[in-house]
Amino acid sequence: MAERVPVYVPRDIDEEIRQTIARSGFVLLVGDSAAGKSRAAFEAIVAELPDHVLIAPTDRKALPAVLSEAALHRRCVLWLNDLERYLGAEGLTRTAVAGLLAGNNHRVIVATLRATEEARYRDAGELGDGDARQLQQDVHQVLDQAHRIHVGLSFTPAERIRAEDLATEDPRISDALTHADAYGIPEYLACGPQFLAEWENGWAKGTHPRGAALIAAAVDCRRAGYTDPLPRALLEEIHTHYLAEKGGTRLRPEAIEKAWEWATRVRDNGNALLQDTESGTVEVFDYLTDITQRHTPPGDHVPDHIVTATLTYASPVDARTIAGTAHAQGRYQLAEKASRQALTANTEQLGPDHPDTLTSQNNLALALSDLGRLEEAEAEHRAVLDARIRVLGPEHPNTLTSRGNLAVVLSELGRLEEAEAEHRAVLNARIRVLGPEHPDTLTSRNNLALVLSELGRLEEAEAEHRAELEACIRVLGPEHPNTLTSRGNLALVLSELGRLEEAEAEHRAVLDARIRVLGPEHPNTLASRNNLAAVLIRFKQKENG
């Protein structure tokens, strides 16, 4: 009988991983589910650090104890597989990473992160959206400390040759090579495509449609931002939606007990479609979530009532993550609901001045602002700002974020002189504290330009927008949501200056990119369409005299 784990095919990235972990540091392997991230990391640890203590938390709640344990060892590896489970509220922080790696020790943090999760963290929020990028700042600070290594799903030519050399040693490698044109070799070995086919076939009439619906429900909980292991009661509550979508009783669904038995059965490869945990919850096979995300069109989100149902089971951490996901999708009512839930729980459990409580209150204020409830948003922002000045100091990045968010609301309330003064103060402080091209600094420059435009100082506004747009393209790339916001704002100023041809070209470019990046029904995409229509109307009016 063959060993359960296939023979390891050396990857091109192996040397980089091993050189990185040979010194104290934080290495992060990023790639698609079933790309071979965990296996490559494991092989590197075994080869380079066989005498180190390996420490791995079982979940986010265990993280504080695990960090304390790691600090007792001079030579250890902290293993964080699926890093998204340990990020955000009550999770891994920049300070904790720095503290663990400090001193004359050889401690290494080895983590894996699916590419879809990294993209969600990196792209959440837009300029001009109340500085919503702050929703993920604590996560960004952790990710920025890591040495990032990308793990490709498909083998390179050199890796294919190495696999062919090992094919006679393990027939599973040979089998995977015959499918290499359709699937990545690690993907095939992890049984990702087979599990996907089993899930899809489960919908067939009289087979396992209820079990397939449980899996669909679990996948959508993950897509909505629920990162903890999933309660069975939650999946039983919401799976009927997915069963009804596929045909309901016409599919002759099995009993719920049979559905669970099929979905959680451990297959020959040691995995299950829904993996049972010790706490009685389940984990969905990550590959199924990733493949669903990749094939879901932009703007096709988890239904509102499903997100609402997940909130009834969500911890404060997951409520905050769900709020951030909803906000990034432009679903501000859901973001408000989730933020209020997180704020209430954090206030009760942690106190009103705890950083997690203030972040939840800030997120609530952002949602209120986007819903047009500006007086409520102002009150929440002022409360957060006062607390952050008291707890963190006047020039802490989080304090400056609160001050910038307040300035945005003042502008929307029509108090433009106050808003200009606040934006200038925040911009100057951010240049001093963070540097002229930090994303937060660019946010401040964009917001100042918007106020200048509202004040009728259009030439000044154009100059600020152009400087900020050039920096965004250089730092973030031409199609990052922040860059598109900046370009759209420049187009608005060009229109106000009467340069309609330039404005039309910019608005069309932004609209096309937003449809591609955000989807056709995202609020910012609709705003671009509206802005383009406004310019076309002005053209018509000009033609008619």
XYZ file of C-alpha atoms in Angstrom:
545
model
C 0.000 0.000 0.000
C 1.276 3.476 -0.863
C 1.994 5.985 1.882
C -0.978 8.257 2.570
C 1.109 11.373 1.775
C 2.493 11.392 -1.794
C 6.234 11.708 -2.305
C 7.297 15.368 -2.273
C 8.147 16.958 -5.609
C 10.718 19.728 -4.947
C 9.452 23.187 -5.872
C 11.367 26.093 -7.354
C 10.595 28.148 -4.236
C 12.159 25.628 -1.831
C 15.523 27.381 -1.641
C 13.919 30.765 -0.942
C 11.785 29.282 1.844
C 14.761 27.556 3.428
C 16.997 30.606 3.243
C 14.237 32.692 4.847
C 13.591 30.352 7.774
C 17.315 29.857 8.359
C 17.180 33.194 10.205
C 14.578 34.584 12.584
C 11.667 36.031 10.687
C 8.146 35.720 9.360
C 7.580 33.863 6.076
C 4.172 33.838 4.412
C 3.331 31.418 1.600
C 0.476 32.697 -0.571
C -1.349 30.803 -3.304
C -4.536 29.064 -4.331
C -6.035 26.310 -2.244
C -4.267 23.010 -2.958
C -1.263 24.767 -4.525
C 1.075 22.968 -2.113
C 1.751 25.824 0.347
C 1.583 23.755 3.526
C 3.573 20.859 2.088
C 6.374 23.122 0.848
C 6.528 24.865 4.235
C 6.545 21.552 6.127
C 9.347 20.091 3.999
C 11.439 23.238 4.512
C 10.957 23.128 8.293
C 11.899 19.435 8.478
C 14.991 20.033 6.358
C 16.254 23.243 7.993
C 14.948 23.254 11.555
C 14.690 19.638 12.759
C 15.768 20.567 16.318
C 13.262 23.415 16.768
C 10.074 23.208 18.812
C 6.987 23.321 16.564
C 4.066 25.274 18.080
C 0.655 25.520 16.397
C -2.594 26.996 17.770
C -5.824 25.111 17.234
C -7.825 28.308 16.717
C -7.755 32.083 17.286
C -8.677 31.733 20.980
C -5.539 29.675 21.573
C -3.261 32.308 20.034
C -2.391 34.243 23.255
C -1.362 31.039 25.057
C 0.614 29.873 22.029
C 2.484 33.181 21.765
C 3.354 32.986 25.456
C 4.597 29.418 24.997
C 6.693 30.372 21.964
C 8.321 33.193 23.931
C 9.704 30.579 26.372
C 11.763 28.864 23.644
C 14.903 30.275 22.045
C 14.510 27.984 19.018
C 10.958 27.430 17.800
C 8.611 27.577 14.817
C 5.160 29.129 15.170
C 3.006 27.416 12.543
C -0.050 29.390 11.364
C -1.715 27.413 8.613
C -4.587 29.404 7.026
C -3.408 32.713 8.465
C -6.824 34.350 7.949
C -8.024 32.446 11.016
C -5.562 34.361 13.185
C -5.893 37.889 11.766
C -8.089 40.809 12.781
C -9.738 41.467 16.122
C -8.221 39.500 19.009
C -5.760 37.980 16.548
C -2.136 38.380 15.528
C -0.817 41.954 15.789
C 2.222 43.805 14.495
C 3.433 44.217 18.081
C 3.090 40.504 18.838
C 5.079 39.570 15.709
C 7.829 42.071 16.494
C 8.031 40.947 20.128
C 8.278 37.257 19.270
C 11.043 37.804 16.723
C 13.075 40.236 18.846
C 16.224 39.329 20.738
C 19.062 36.881 20.241
C 16.829 33.913 19.429
C 15.975 31.812 16.430
C 12.224 31.996 16.259
C 10.374 31.684 12.979
C 6.748 32.311 12.071
C 5.650 30.177 9.108
C 2.192 30.937 7.744
C 0.058 30.107 4.724
C -2.676 32.253 3.208
C -4.988 31.577 0.302
C -4.681 34.138 -2.495
C -8.401 34.938 -2.383
C -8.105 35.834 1.311
C -5.049 38.028 0.694
C -6.882 39.842 -2.094
C -9.874 40.421 0.177
C -7.691 42.011 2.834
C -5.605 44.044 0.407
C -8.475 45.435 -1.667
C -11.053 46.194 1.034
C -12.101 49.847 1.097
C -11.699 52.753 -1.271
C -10.554 56.329 -1.116
C -13.513 58.699 -1.012
C -15.419 56.035 0.950
C -14.839 57.527 4.393
C -11.322 56.105 4.502
C -12.748 52.603 4.579
C -9.314 51.148 3.932
C -8.794 51.584 7.674
C -11.133 48.631 8.197
C -8.202 46.339 7.389
C -5.266 48.386 8.705
C -4.448 46.054 11.591
C -4.314 43.136 9.146
C -2.151 45.087 6.688
C 0.373 45.846 9.425
C 0.798 42.118 10.076
C 1.007 41.151 6.400
C 3.550 43.882 5.694
C 5.959 42.321 8.206
C 6.083 39.001 6.368
C 8.471 37.822 3.687
C 5.883 36.853 1.070
C 6.471 33.890 -1.247
C 3.956 33.027 -3.955
C 3.232 29.338 -4.558
C 1.932 28.659 -8.054
C -0.929 26.267 -8.639
C 0.609 24.885 -11.832
C 4.085 23.354 -11.921
C 6.838 25.150 -13.797
C 8.679 23.225 -16.561
C 11.522 22.473 -14.115
C 9.049 21.180 -11.533
C 7.350 19.016 -14.163
C 10.703 17.397 -14.940
C 11.291 16.660 -11.265
C 7.801 15.188 -11.014
C 8.439 12.945 -14.007
C 11.642 11.696 -12.334
C 9.599 10.704 -9.250
C 6.646 9.199 -11.133
C 8.016 5.640 -10.972
C 8.489 5.984 -7.191
C 4.858 6.987 -6.565
C 2.135 6.084 -9.093
C -0.008 8.960 -7.813
C 2.549 11.382 -9.249
C 2.297 9.608 -12.585
C -1.480 9.839 -12.470
C -1.336 13.545 -11.604
C 0.988 14.209 -14.532
C -1.593 12.825 -16.967
C -4.004 15.517 -15.724
C -1.440 18.323 -15.487
C -2.804 20.215 -18.487
C -6.156 20.626 -16.747
C -5.103 20.828 -13.078
C -2.093 21.732 -11.002
C -0.260 18.649 -9.766
C -0.576 19.563 -6.045
C -4.208 20.448 -6.721
C -4.855 17.018 -8.197
C -2.934 15.222 -5.441
C -4.972 17.064 -2.797
C -8.099 15.710 -4.530
C -9.476 19.207 -5.104
C -10.949 18.462 -8.547
C -12.304 15.127 -7.316
C -13.979 16.776 -4.341
C -15.449 19.446 -6.615
C -16.848 16.755 -8.903
C -18.257 14.866 -5.919
C -19.984 18.024 -4.676
C -21.420 18.785 -8.117
C -22.588 15.200 -8.590
C -24.208 15.286 -5.160
C -26.932 17.575 -6.551
C -28.281 14.774 -8.744
C -31.844 13.663 -7.975
C -32.031 11.011 -5.304
C -28.305 11.092 -4.451
C -27.042 13.685 -1.929
C -28.717 17.025 -2.772
C -29.246 17.977 0.874
C -25.596 17.207 1.623
C -24.586 19.313 -1.391
C -26.773 22.131 -0.056
C -25.012 21.954 3.334
C -21.700 22.389 1.530
C -23.033 25.302 -0.539
C -24.202 26.955 2.668
C -20.766 26.485 4.259
C -19.013 27.962 1.217
C -21.233 31.045 1.286
C -20.654 31.542 5.023
C -16.950 31.708 4.245
C -17.564 34.105 1.353
C -19.582 36.359 3.665
C -16.626 36.669 6.063
C -17.371 34.003 8.688
C -13.909 32.607 9.494
C -14.524 30.478 12.611
C -15.511 26.797 12.343
C -19.148 26.623 11.286
C -21.937 25.523 13.651
C -24.027 22.670 12.303
C -27.173 24.499 13.446
C -26.305 27.456 11.195
C -25.835 25.265 8.127
C -29.032 23.364 8.836
C -30.887 26.679 9.116
C -29.712 28.151 5.813
C -29.093 25.144 3.582
C -32.736 24.999 2.501
C -32.183 28.173 0.464
C -29.593 26.397 -1.696
C -31.662 23.233 -1.915
C -34.679 25.230 -3.109
C -32.555 27.021 -5.731
C -31.603 23.664 -7.264
C -35.107 22.190 -7.303
C -36.163 21.481 -3.735
C -38.342 18.422 -3.236
C -38.059 17.496 -6.934
C -34.492 16.403 -6.150
C -35.796 13.859 -3.619
C -33.380 15.084 -0.918
C -32.144 12.623 1.670
C -32.753 12.962 5.418
C -30.579 15.446 7.247
C -28.752 12.657 9.115
C -27.803 10.996 5.819
C -26.748 14.386 4.412
C -24.332 14.964 7.292
C -23.028 11.426 7.069
C -22.138 11.889 3.379
C -20.739 15.419 3.694
C -18.498 14.657 6.691
C -17.318 11.181 5.651
C -13.526 11.046 5.571
C -12.376 9.906 2.146
C -9.315 7.788 1.363
C -7.098 10.879 1.151
C -7.835 11.752 4.795
C -10.080 14.730 3.976
C -13.825 15.344 3.983
C -16.035 17.802 2.130
C -17.055 19.107 5.554
C -14.454 18.242 8.174
C -15.710 17.639 11.716
C -13.901 19.460 14.549
C -13.529 18.571 18.213
C -16.012 21.301 19.168
C -18.817 19.797 17.067
C -18.502 22.400 14.321
C -17.321 21.792 10.746
C -14.771 23.212 8.318
C -15.438 23.297 4.576
C -12.688 21.989 2.279
C -10.931 25.227 1.252
C -10.624 24.294 -2.402
C -14.411 24.419 -2.780
C -14.533 27.978 -1.428
C -11.690 29.120 -3.655
C -13.107 27.609 -6.835
C -16.512 29.148 -6.083
C -14.936 32.566 -5.558
C -12.993 32.347 -8.807
C -16.097 31.471 -10.823
C -18.504 33.920 -9.168
C -19.001 37.108 -11.249
C -18.192 40.443 -9.561
C -21.247 41.760 -7.762
C -22.789 38.304 -7.262
C -22.725 38.307 -3.461
C -24.016 36.049 -0.724
C -27.767 36.826 -0.278
C -28.655 39.349 2.425
C -30.770 36.938 4.458
C -27.943 34.402 4.517
C -25.500 37.034 5.823
C -28.058 38.081 8.444
C -28.429 34.471 9.556
C -24.660 34.043 9.932
C -24.590 37.069 12.237
C -26.857 35.323 14.746
C -24.047 32.781 15.284
C -21.065 35.116 14.801
C -18.515 36.007 17.461
C -17.503 39.697 17.754
C -14.469 38.891 15.619
C -16.558 37.333 12.858
C -19.182 40.091 13.084
C -16.442 42.614 12.432
C -15.088 40.583 9.510
C -18.578 40.228 8.042
C -19.023 43.998 8.419
C -15.788 44.641 6.537
C -16.764 42.249 3.747
C -20.211 43.829 3.379
C -18.781 47.354 3.413
C -16.230 46.520 0.715
C -19.111 45.200 -1.416
C -21.117 48.420 -0.963
C -23.784 46.708 1.172
C -23.926 49.384 3.834
C -27.068 48.280 5.673
C -25.529 44.888 6.316
C -22.282 46.588 7.317
C -24.182 48.727 9.834
C -25.947 45.705 11.334
C -22.749 43.696 11.670
C -20.776 46.657 13.049
C -23.422 47.356 15.691
C -23.342 43.727 16.751
C -19.540 43.761 17.038
C -19.600 47.106 18.888
C -22.170 45.942 21.436
C -20.317 42.705 22.149
C -16.892 44.361 22.327
C -18.156 47.096 24.654
C -19.612 44.497 27.023
C -16.636 42.146 26.927
C -13.657 44.487 26.500
C -14.797 47.943 27.591
C -15.536 51.152 25.643
C -11.901 52.227 25.148
C -10.466 48.899 23.988
C -8.879 49.127 20.490
C -11.251 46.472 19.095
C -14.262 48.354 20.474
C -13.084 51.611 18.921
C -12.456 49.920 15.578
C -16.005 48.518 15.600
C -17.377 51.961 16.480
C -15.326 53.511 13.668
C -16.683 50.917 11.228
C -20.226 51.698 12.348
C -19.642 55.405 11.715
C -18.359 54.652 8.197
C -21.486 52.635 7.405
C -23.757 55.370 8.781
C -21.978 57.932 6.621
C -22.416 55.814 3.502
C -26.098 55.430 4.364
C -26.450 59.229 4.460
C -27.059 59.394 8.224
C -24.444 62.087 8.644
C -25.332 63.521 12.060
C -25.176 60.030 13.580
C -21.892 59.378 11.788
C -20.401 62.634 13.088
C -21.331 61.772 16.678
C -19.768 58.297 16.417
C -16.576 59.634 14.776
C -16.177 62.316 17.460
C -16.575 59.714 20.206
C -13.931 57.470 18.608
C -11.585 60.406 18.016
C -11.826 61.606 21.618
C -11.102 58.102 22.918
C -8.170 57.546 20.558
C -6.569 60.876 21.464
C -6.906 59.904 25.121
C -5.653 56.325 24.701
C -3.225 56.497 21.755
C -2.187 60.138 21.455
C -2.966 62.819 18.841
C -0.626 61.568 16.058
C -1.109 57.821 16.284
C -2.109 56.492 12.810
C -5.473 55.309 14.143
C -6.145 58.696 15.706
C -5.333 60.407 12.405
C -7.695 58.008 10.647
C -10.510 59.032 12.999
C -9.755 62.702 12.439
C -9.764 62.185 8.676
C -13.047 60.289 8.822
C -14.598 63.127 10.838
C -13.390 65.629 8.243
C -15.080 63.614 5.475
C -18.405 63.776 7.322
C -18.011 67.521 7.957
C -17.549 67.986 4.215
C -20.653 65.937 3.451
C -22.553 68.085 5.963
C -21.514 71.190 3.993
C -19.136 72.519 6.672
C -16.376 72.961 4.125
C -14.049 75.376 5.937
C -13.960 73.078 8.976
C -13.365 70.094 6.714
C -10.494 71.806 4.857
C -8.750 72.697 8.103
C -9.071 69.131 9.410
C -7.883 67.550 6.156
C -4.832 69.825 5.977
C -3.911 69.034 9.574
C -4.251 65.287 8.988
C -2.314 65.461 5.691
C 0.595 67.308 7.294
C 0.684 64.875 10.217
C 0.571 61.833 7.939
C 3.388 63.158 5.762
C 5.412 63.601 8.930
C 4.488 60.263 10.566
C 3.917 57.912 7.619
C 5.631 59.535 4.619
C 4.307 61.288 1.482
C 3.329 58.131 -0.458
C 1.783 56.005 2.267
C -1.767 54.970 1.259
C -3.218 56.865 4.240
C -1.352 60.004 3.172
C -2.735 59.660 -0.338
C -6.203 59.311 1.178
C -5.751 62.653 2.938
C -4.520 64.356 -0.237
C -7.527 63.029 -2.151
C -9.950 64.194 0.527
C -8.375 67.654 0.668
C -8.697 67.942 -3.112
C -12.389 67.058 -2.885
C -13.001 69.851 -0.388
C -11.055 72.346 -2.499
C -13.295 71.430 -5.426
C -16.410 71.953 -3.288
C -15.045 75.359 -2.303
C -14.703 76.285 -5.993
C -10.898 76.305 -5.965
C -10.760 74.062 -9.017
C -7.184 74.664 -10.193
C -5.865 73.794 -6.731
C -8.095 70.732 -6.659
C -6.872 69.547 -10.064
C -3.229 69.885 -8.996
C -3.837 67.857 -5.813
C -5.785 65.171 -7.659
C -3.115 64.785 -10.351
C -0.311 64.519 -7.803
C -2.261 61.986 -5.790
C -3.302 59.967 -8.880
C 0.300 59.676 -10.092
C 1.347 58.409 -6.662
C -1.556 55.910 -6.529
C -0.628 54.460 -9.928
C 2.984 54.167 -8.817
C 2.266 52.669 -5.382
C -0.979 50.696 -5.887
C -1.269 50.102 -9.627
C -3.619 51.540 -12.280
C -6.689 49.417 -11.457
C -6.570 49.366 -7.674
C -9.926 50.614 -6.291
C -8.172 53.598 -4.653
C -6.562 54.565 -7.947
C -9.895 54.378 -9.747
C -11.499 56.598 -7.116
C -8.718 59.128 -7.573
C -9.087 59.073 -11.342
C -12.853 59.501 -11.077
C -12.412 62.487 -8.770
C -10.014 64.090 -11.242
C -12.619 63.598 -13.985
C -15.194 65.448 -11.881
C -12.895 68.446 -11.542
C -12.141 68.429 -15.272
C -15.874 68.535 -15.916
C -16.303 71.482 -13.545
C -13.488 73.260 -15.381
C -15.412 72.823 -18.638
C -12.909 70.379 -20.168
C -15.649 67.943 -21.116
C -13.759 65.793 -23.640
C -11.061 64.997 -21.084
C -13.676 64.368 -18.408
C -15.641 61.975 -20.646
C -12.527 59.957 -21.493
C -11.585 59.629 -17.815
C -15.105 58.673 -16.703
C -15.384 56.006 -19.424
C -12.023 54.508 -18.435
C -12.998 54.419 -14.753
C -16.419 52.913 -15.521
C -14.922 50.121 -17.640
C -12.341 49.316 -14.959
C -14.888 49.347 -12.130
C -17.201 46.977 -13.999
C -14.210 44.664 -14.377
C -12.920 45.005 -10.797
C -16.024 45.637 -8.659
C -18.902 44.398 -10.784
C -21.694 46.251 -12.617
C -23.899 46.901 -9.575
C -21.382 48.054 -6.983
C -22.302 51.564 -5.722
C -19.030 52.997 -7.031
C -19.628 51.488 -10.470
C -23.101 53.042 -10.515
C -21.582 56.369 -9.438
C -19.196 56.203 -12.414
C -22.072 55.522 -14.776
C -23.958 58.479 -13.304
C -20.924 60.759 -13.633
C -20.449 59.770 -17.267
C -24.128 60.460 -17.953
C -23.803 63.909 -16.365
C -20.942 64.814 -18.709
C -22.881 63.570 -21.744
C -25.837 65.740 -20.707
C -23.549 68.761 -20.483
C -22.277 67.991 -23.990
C -25.879 67.936 -25.246
C -26.675 71.199 -23.523
C -23.572 72.773 -25.036
C -24.570 71.623 -28.524
C -28.053 73.087 -28.064
C -26.664 76.438 -26.970
